[in-house]
Coordinates of C-alpha atoms and ligand atoms in Angstrom, one line a residue:
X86 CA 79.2 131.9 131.5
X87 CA 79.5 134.4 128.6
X88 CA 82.5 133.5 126.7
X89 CA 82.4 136.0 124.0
X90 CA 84.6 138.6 123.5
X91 CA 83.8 142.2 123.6
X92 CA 84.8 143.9 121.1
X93 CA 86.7 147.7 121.1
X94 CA 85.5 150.1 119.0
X95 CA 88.8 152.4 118.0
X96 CA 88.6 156.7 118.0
X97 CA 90.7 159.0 115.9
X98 CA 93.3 160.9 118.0
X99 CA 93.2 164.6 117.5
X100 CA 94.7 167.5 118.9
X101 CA 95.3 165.6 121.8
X102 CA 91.9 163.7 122.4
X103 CA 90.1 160.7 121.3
X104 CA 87.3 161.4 119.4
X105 CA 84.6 159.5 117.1
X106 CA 84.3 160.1 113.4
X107 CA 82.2 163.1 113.0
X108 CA 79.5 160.4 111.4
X109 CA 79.8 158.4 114.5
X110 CA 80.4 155.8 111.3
X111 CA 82.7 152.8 112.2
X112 CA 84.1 149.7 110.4
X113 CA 85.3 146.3 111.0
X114 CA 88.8 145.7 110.6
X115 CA 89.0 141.7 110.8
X116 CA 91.6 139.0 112.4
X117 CA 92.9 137.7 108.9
X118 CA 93.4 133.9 110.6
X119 CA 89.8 133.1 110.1
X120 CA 88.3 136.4 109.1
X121 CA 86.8 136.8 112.7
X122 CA 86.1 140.4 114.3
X123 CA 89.0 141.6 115.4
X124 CA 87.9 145.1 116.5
X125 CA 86.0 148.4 115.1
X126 CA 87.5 151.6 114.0
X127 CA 86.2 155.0 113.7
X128 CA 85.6 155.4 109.5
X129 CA 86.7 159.2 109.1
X130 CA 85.5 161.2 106.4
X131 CA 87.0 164.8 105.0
X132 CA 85.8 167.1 107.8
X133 CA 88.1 164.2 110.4
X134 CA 90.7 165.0 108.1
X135 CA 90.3 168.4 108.0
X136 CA 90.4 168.6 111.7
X137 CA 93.8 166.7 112.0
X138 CA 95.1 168.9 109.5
X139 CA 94.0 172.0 111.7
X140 CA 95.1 170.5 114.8
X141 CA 98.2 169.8 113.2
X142 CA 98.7 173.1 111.7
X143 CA 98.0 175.0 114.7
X144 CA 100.8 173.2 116.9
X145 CA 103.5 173.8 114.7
X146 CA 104.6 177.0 115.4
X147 CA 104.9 175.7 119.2
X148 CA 106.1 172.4 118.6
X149 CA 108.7 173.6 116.0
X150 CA 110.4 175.6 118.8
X151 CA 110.4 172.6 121.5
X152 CA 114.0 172.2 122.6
X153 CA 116.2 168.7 120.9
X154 CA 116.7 168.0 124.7
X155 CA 112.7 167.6 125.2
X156 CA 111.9 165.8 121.9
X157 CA 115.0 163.6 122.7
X158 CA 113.9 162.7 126.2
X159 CA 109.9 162.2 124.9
X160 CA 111.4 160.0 121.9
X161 CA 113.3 157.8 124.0
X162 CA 110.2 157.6 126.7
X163 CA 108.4 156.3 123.6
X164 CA 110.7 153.4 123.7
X165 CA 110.9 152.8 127.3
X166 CA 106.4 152.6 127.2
X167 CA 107.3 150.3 124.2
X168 CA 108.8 148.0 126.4
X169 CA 106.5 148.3 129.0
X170 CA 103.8 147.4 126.7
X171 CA 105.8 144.9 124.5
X172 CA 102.7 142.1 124.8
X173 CA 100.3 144.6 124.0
X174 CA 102.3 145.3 121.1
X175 CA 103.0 141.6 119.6
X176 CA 99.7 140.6 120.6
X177 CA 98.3 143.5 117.8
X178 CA 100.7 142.1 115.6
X179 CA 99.9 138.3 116.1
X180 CA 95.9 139.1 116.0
X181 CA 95.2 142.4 113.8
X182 CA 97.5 141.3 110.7
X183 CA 98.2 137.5 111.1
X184 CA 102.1 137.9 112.5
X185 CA 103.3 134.8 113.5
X186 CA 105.3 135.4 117.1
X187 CA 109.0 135.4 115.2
X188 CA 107.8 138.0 112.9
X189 CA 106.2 140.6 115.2
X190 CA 109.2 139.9 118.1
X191 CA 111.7 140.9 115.0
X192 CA 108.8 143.9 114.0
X193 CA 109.0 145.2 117.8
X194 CA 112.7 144.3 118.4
X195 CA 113.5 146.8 115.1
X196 CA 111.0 149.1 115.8
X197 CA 112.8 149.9 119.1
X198 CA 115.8 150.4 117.6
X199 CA 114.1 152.8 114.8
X200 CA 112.9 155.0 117.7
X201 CA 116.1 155.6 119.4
X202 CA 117.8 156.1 116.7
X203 CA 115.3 159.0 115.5
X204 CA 115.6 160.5 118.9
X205 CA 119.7 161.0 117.8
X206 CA 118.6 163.1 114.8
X207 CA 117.0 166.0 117.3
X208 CA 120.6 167.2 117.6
X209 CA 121.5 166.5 114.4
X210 CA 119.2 169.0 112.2
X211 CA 122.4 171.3 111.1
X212 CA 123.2 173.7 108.5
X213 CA 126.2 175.1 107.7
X214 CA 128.6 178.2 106.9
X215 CA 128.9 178.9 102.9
X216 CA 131.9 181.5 101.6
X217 CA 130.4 184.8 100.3
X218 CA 131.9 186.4 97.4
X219 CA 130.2 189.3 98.8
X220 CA 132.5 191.6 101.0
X221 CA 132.1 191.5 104.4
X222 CA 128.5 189.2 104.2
X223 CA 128.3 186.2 106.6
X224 CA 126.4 183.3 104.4
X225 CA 124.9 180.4 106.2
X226 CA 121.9 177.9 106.1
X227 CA 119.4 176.8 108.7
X228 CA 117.5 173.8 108.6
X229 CA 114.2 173.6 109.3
X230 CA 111.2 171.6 110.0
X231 CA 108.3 172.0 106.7
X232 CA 105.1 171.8 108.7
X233 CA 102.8 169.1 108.4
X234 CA 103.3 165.8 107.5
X235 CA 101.1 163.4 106.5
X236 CA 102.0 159.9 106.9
X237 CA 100.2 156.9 105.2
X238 CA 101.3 153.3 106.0
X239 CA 100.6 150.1 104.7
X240 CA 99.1 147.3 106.6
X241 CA 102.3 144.6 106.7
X242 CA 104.9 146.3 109.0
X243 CA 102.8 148.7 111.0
X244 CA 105.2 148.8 113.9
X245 CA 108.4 149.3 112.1
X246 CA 106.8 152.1 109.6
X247 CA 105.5 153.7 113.0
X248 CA 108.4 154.0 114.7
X249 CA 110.8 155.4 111.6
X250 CA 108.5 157.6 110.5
X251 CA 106.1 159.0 113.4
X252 CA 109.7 159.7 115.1
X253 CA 112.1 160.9 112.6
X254 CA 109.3 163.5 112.0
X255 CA 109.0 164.6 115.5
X256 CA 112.8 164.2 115.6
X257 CA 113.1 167.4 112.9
X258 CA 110.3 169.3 114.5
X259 CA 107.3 168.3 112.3
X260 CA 103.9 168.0 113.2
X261 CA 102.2 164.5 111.6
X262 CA 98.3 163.3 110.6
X263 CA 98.7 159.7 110.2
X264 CA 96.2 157.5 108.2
X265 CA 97.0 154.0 108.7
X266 CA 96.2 150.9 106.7
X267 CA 92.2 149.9 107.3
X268 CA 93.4 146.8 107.7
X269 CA 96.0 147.9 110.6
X270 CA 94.1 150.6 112.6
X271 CA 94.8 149.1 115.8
X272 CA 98.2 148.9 116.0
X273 CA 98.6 152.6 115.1
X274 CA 96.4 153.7 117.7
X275 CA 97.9 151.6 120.2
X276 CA 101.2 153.9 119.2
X277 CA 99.6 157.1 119.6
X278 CA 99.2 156.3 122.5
X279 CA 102.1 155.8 123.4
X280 CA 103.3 158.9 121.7
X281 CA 100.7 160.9 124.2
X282 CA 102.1 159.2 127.2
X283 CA 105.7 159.9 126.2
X284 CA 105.2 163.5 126.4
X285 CA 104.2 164.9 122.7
X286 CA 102.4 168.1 123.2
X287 CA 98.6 167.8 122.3
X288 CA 98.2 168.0 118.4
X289 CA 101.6 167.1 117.6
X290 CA 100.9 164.0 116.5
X291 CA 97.5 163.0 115.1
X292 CA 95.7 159.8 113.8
X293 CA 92.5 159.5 111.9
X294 CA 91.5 155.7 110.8
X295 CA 89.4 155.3 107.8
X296 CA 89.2 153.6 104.0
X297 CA 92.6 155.6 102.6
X298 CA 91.0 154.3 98.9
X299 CA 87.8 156.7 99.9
X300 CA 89.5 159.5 101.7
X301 CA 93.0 159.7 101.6
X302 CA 93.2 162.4 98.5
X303 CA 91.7 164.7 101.1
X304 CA 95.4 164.3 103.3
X305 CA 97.6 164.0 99.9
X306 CA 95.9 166.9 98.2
X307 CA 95.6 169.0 101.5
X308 CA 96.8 172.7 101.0
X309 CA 98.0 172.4 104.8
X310 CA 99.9 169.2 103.9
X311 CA 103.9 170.5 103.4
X312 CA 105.3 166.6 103.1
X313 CA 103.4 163.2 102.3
X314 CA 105.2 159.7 103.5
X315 CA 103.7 156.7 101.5
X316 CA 104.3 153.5 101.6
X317 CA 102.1 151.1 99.7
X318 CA 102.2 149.6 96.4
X319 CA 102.5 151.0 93.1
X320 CA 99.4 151.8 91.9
X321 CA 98.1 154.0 94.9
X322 CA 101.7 155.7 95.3
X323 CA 101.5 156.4 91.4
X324 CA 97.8 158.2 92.3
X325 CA 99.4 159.9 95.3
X326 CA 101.9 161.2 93.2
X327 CA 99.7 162.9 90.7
X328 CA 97.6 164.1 93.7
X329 CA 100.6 165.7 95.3
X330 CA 101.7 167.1 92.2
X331 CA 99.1 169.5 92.0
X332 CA 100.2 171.7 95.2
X333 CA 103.7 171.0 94.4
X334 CA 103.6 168.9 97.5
X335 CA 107.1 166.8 98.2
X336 CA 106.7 163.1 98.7
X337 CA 108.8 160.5 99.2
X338 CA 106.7 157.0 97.9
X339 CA 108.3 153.7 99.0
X340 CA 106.1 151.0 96.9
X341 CA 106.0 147.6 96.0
X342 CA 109.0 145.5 94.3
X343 CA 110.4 142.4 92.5
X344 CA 113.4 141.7 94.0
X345 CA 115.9 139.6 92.8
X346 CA 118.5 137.4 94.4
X347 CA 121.3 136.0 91.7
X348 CA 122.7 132.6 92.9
X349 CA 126.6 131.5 91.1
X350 CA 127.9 128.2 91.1
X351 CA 130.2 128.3 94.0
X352 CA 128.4 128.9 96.9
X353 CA 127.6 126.8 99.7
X354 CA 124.2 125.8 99.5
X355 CA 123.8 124.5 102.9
X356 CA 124.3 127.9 103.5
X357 CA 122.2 129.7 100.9
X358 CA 118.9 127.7 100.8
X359 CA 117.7 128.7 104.4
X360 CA 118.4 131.7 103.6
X361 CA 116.7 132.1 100.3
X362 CA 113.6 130.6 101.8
X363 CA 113.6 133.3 104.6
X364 CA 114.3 136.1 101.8
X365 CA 110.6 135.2 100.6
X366 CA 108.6 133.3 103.5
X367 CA 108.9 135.2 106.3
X368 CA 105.2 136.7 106.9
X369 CA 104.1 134.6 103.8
X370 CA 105.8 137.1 101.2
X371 CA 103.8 140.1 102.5
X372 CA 107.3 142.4 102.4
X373 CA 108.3 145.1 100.2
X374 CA 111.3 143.4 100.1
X375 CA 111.0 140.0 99.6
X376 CA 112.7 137.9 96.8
X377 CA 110.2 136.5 94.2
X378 CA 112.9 136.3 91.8
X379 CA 115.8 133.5 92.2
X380 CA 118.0 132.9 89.0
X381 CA 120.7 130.3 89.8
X382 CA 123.7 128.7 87.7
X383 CA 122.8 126.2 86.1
X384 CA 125.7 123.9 87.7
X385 CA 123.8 123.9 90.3
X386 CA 120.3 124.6 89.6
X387 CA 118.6 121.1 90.6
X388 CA 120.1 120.5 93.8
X389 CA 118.9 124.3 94.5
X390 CA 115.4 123.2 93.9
X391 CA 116.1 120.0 95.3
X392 CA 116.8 121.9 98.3
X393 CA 114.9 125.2 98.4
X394 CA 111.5 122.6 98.1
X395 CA 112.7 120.3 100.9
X396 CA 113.3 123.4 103.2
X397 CA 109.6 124.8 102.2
X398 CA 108.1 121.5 103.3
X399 CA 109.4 122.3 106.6
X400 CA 108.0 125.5 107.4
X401 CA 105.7 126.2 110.2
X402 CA 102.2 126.6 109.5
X403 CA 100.9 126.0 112.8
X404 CA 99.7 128.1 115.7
X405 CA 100.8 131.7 115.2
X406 CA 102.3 132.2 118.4
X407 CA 104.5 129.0 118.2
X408 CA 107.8 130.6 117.6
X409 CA 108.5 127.7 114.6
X410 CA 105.6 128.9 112.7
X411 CA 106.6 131.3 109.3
X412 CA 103.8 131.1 107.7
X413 CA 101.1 133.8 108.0
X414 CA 97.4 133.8 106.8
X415 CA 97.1 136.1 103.5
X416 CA 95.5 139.5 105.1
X417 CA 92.4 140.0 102.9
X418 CA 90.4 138.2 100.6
X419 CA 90.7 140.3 97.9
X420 CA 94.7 139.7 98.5
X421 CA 94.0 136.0 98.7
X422 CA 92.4 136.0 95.1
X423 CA 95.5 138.2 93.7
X424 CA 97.7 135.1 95.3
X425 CA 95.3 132.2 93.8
X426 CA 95.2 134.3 90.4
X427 CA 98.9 134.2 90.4
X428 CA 99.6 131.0 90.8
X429 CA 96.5 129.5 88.6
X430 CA 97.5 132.0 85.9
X431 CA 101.8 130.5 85.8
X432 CA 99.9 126.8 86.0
X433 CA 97.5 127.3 83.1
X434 CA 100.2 128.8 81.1
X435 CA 102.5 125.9 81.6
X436 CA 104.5 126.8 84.8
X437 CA 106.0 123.5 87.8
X438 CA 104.6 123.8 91.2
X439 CA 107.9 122.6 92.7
X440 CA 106.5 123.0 95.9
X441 CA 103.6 124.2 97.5
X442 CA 100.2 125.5 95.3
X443 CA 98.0 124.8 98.0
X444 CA 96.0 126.2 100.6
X445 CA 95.0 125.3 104.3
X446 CA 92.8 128.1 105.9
X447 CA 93.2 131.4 104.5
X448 CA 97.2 130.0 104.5
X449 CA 98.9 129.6 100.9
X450 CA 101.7 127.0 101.1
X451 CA 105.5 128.5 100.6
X452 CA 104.8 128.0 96.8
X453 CA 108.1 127.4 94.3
X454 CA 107.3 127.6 90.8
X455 CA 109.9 126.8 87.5
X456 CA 109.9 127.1 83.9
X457 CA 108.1 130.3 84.8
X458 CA 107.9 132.4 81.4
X459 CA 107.3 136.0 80.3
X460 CA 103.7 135.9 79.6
X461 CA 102.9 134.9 83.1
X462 CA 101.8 137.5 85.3
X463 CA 103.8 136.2 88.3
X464 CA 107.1 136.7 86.2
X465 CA 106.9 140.8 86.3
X466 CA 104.2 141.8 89.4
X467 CA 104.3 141.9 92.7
X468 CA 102.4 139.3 94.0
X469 CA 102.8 139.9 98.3
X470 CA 102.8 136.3 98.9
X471 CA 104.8 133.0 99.0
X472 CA 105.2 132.6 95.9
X473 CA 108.9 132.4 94.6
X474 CA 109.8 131.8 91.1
X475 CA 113.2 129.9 90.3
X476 CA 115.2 130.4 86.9
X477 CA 118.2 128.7 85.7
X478 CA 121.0 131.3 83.6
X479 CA 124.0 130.0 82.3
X480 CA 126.2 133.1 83.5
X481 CA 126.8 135.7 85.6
X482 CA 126.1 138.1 82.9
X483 CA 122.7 136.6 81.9
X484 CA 121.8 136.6 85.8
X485 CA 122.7 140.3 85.7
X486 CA 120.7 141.1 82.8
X487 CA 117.8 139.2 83.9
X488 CA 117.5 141.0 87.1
X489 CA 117.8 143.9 85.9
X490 CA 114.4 143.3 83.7
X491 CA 112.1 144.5 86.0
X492 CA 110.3 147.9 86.2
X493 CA 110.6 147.5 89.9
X494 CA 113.9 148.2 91.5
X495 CA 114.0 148.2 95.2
X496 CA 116.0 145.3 97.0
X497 CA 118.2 142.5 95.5
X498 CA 121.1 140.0 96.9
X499 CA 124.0 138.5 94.8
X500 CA 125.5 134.8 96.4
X501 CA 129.4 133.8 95.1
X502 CA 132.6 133.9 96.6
X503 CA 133.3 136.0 93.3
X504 CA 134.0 139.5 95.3
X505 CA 134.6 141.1 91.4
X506 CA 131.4 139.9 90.6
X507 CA 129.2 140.7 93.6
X508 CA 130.9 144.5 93.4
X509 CA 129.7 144.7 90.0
X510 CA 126.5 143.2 90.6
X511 CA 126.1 145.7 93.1
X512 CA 127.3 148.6 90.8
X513 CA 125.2 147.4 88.4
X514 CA 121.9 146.3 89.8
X515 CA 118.9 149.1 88.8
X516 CA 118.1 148.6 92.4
X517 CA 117.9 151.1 95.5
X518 CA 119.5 148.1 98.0
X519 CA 121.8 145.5 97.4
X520 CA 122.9 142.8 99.4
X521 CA 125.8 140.8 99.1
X522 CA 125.8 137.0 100.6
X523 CA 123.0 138.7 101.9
X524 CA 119.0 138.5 102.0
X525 CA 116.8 140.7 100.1
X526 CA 115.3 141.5 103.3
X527 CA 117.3 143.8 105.5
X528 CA 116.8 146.9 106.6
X529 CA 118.0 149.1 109.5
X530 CA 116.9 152.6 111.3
X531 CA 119.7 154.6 109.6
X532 CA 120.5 153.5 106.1
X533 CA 118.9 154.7 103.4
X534 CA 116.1 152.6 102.7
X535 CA 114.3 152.7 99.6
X536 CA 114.1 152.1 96.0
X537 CA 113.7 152.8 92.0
X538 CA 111.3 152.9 89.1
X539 CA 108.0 151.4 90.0
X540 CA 109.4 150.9 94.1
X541 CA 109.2 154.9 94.3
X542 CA 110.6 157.8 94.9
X543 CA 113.1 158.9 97.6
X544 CA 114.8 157.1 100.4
X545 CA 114.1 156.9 104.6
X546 CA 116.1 156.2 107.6
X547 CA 117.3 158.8 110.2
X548 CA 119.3 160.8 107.3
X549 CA 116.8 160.2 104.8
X550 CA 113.8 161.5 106.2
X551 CA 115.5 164.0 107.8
X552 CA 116.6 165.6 104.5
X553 CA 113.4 164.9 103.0
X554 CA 111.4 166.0 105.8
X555 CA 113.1 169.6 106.7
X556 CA 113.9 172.1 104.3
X557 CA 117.5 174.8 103.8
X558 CA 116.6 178.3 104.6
X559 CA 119.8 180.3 103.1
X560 CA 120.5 183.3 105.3
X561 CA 123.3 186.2 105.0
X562 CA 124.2 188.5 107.3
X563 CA 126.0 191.7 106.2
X564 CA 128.7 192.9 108.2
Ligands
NAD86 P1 97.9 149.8 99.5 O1 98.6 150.6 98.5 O2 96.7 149.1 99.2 O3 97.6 150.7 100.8 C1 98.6 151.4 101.5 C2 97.9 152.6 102.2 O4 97.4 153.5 101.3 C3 96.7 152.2 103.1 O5 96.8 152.9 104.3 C4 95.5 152.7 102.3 O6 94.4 153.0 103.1 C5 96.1 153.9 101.7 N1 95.5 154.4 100.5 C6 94.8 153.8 99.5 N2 94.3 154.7 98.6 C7 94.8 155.9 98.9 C8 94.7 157.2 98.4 N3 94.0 157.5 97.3 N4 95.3 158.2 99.1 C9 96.0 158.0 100.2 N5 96.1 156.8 100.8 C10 95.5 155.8 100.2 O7 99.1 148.8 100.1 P2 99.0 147.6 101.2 O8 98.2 146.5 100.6 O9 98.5 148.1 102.5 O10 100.5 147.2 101.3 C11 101.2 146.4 100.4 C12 102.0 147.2 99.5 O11 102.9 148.0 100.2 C13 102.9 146.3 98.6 O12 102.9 146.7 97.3 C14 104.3 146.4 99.3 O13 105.4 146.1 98.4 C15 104.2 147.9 99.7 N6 105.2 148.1 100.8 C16 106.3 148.9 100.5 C17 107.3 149.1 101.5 C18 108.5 149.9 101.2 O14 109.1 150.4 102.1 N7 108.9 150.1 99.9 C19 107.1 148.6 102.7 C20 105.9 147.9 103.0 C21 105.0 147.7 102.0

């Protein structure tokens, strides 16, 4: 009997059709559990791009003009086909980026929710009346959809950046060519297809998989390209920024972060600790929005530790589809050595594993580190693993401050019964989201999510993108 498996060899999805890379060229985008095959993916080069663009371009002016009844009805098939193929779904998750079950049912559970509430905003693209000093003119402003957008994604939460953004675009009446992650191809095509099924006209929405380091400043610096969507750390979106700059091309850049969480004396810790070690373990650290940052009063500071490091040693690392495992492989090696480099760097320079350090499999333990110091890299960078570092302050104020040192400035969670405190924290905190008695990570289809500094530029959710993704066209009428 033949055991092996055979292995699917991904098209780009243009104007409507599946179609190879005009190079026929493909590459392997791996099962990050053991580095195994997962599948192939067409490897686009410009002219794919181009052609996305084109098809793109040419179906605005017809898709602009679809009714909010139809793009409703289409957005909300998307979710019903989403159920249907729910497995299909998790099982991407679970094998293409290393999900464990918990994590992808949360990534699917939200990414339903993120559809249907972008299929709200089709009747909700409004302008509005505006007094005229003029006599007798009638002043008003129309929204309206900018064209194309282009959409690039990041490999950790393919479903949820999917299903906000693919949708709150079509939502306003924008055509989209999308460029996932190369190390997520899969579970954006398995999405435009669903798209197609739902109803999208042909060229609406369009996906070309390739190496976005080799040819994604043929999207971002597209003269076709109205809008860019990035999300992806700092360094690209800084690029992408420059890129976009030079045709005046509006972005909205949601990047990497070092998110704090500030801990005072009078909480419960039974409480807190499971819900610190979620803030940063859930998917192994691989979220924007994770807390690598703890700093808690000192009154309390051991048994925090104490704690945090006996919850750690309980997390799951087994089979990913056992709904107790947490803890997911790293996705790539070259990710894998930035985690190792992190952690050997805080060691050498005189940093306490309190937990964690090592590795089974391309798994890093849930790692807490103290007396972690300024000079070590892990102190200010991102590090997208799970790797936490714990601090001691001896005030609110210092806690405050602390946090607050950070070029980064995109999630971050105050603990106390304090309400006077946590209102200031939250008043005060450089950050784009604050949680109080709260994790770092939360998120939901219409808030606006997003953050400061070094985390980017701009804000999505249903409002969000739909602001940032239409444009006002002021318009008088003389009477
Ligand atoms: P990455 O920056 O390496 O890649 C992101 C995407 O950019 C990929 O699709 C990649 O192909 C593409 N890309 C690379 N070079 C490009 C270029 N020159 N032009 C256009 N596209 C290009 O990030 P990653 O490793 O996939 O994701 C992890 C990072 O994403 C972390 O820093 C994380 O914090 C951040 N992130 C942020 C959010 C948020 O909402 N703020 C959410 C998820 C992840």
């Amino acid at each position: 009997m033949n055991n092996k498996k055979e292995i699917r060899t991904l098209q780009n999805f243009i104007g409507g059709k599946w179609i190879n890379a005009e190079t026929n060229a493909t590459f392997d985008d791996l099962n990050p559990l053991d580095d195994s095959l997962y599948i192939r993916a067409a490897k686009s080069s410009a002219n794919d791009i181009h052609k996305a663009v084109a098809a793109a371009k040419a179906t605005f002016p017809i898709y602009r003009n679809t009714l909010p009844k139809d793009r409703e009805r289409w957005l909300l098939r998307i979710a019903e086909i989403m159920e249907a193929r729910k497995a299909d779904l998790v099982d991407c998750l679970i094998d293409e980026i290393g999900s464990p079950v918990q994590k992808a049912l949360f990534e699917y559970d939200k990414g339903l929710t993120m559809v249907r509430a972008a299929a709200g905003l089709c009747r909700y693209m409004r302008g509005e009346t505006i007094p005229s000093d003029a006599p007798g003119k009638f002043s008003m402003t129309i929204r309206e959809p900018l064209g194309v957008v282009a959409i690039i994604t990041p490999f950790n939460v393919p479903l949820i950046k999917n299903t906000r953004l693919v949708s709150n675009a079509l939502a306003v009446g924008n055509t989209i060519v999308q460029l996932p992650s190369e190390m997520a191809p899969h579970l954006t095509v398995l999405f435009a297809e669903i798209v197609n099924e739902a109803g999208f006209m042909p060229g609406a929405y369009n996906v070309v998989t390739g190496n976005g380091h080799e040819i994604g400043d043929y999207l971002t610096g597209h003269k076709d390209v109205s809008f860019v969507s990035f999300t992806g750390s700092s360094v690209v979106g800084q690029h992408i920024n420059e890129v976009c700059a030079k045709n005046k091309t509006p972005n909205t850049l949601e990047l990497g972060g070092k998110n704090p969480t500030v801990i005072l004396a009078d909480v419960d810790l039974a409480q807190v600790v499971p819900l610190a070690a979620r803030s940063i373990f859930m998917y192994a650290g691989q979220a924007c929005i994770g807390s690598s940052r703890f700093y808690v009063e000192r009154p309390i500071y051991n048994e925090f530790v104490k704690r945090f490091s006996m919850v750690a040693s309980k997390l799951g690392m087994g089979d990913l589809r056992d709904p107790n495992t947490v803890i997911a492989p790293i996705i790539s090696e070259r990710q894998r050595a930035r985690v190792k480099d992190h952690i050997s760097d805080a060691v050498a320079k005189g940093a306490t594993v309190a937990f964690g350090g090592g590795w089974v499999g391309n798994r890093c333990q849930p790692t807490l580190l103290t007396d972690v110091k300024e000079d070590m890299t892990v102190c200010k960078t991102e590090t997208f693993g799970p790797i936490t570092s714990i601090y001691p302050i001896d005030s609110y104020e210092e806690g405050l401050a602390k946090a607050n040192d950070t070029e980064y400035g995109l999630s971050s969670a105050i603990f106390t019964k304090d309400i006077d405190r946590a209102f200031h924290f939250a008043r005060n905190i450089g950050a784009g989201m604050c949680h109080i008695n709260g994790m770092t990570i939360h998120d939901e289809a219409h808030v606006p999510f997003g953050g400061n500094g070094e985390s980017g530029v701009g804000r999505e959710g249903t409002d969000a993108d739909m602001e940032a993704m239409t444009e006002l066209k002021w318009v008088t009428v003389q009477l």
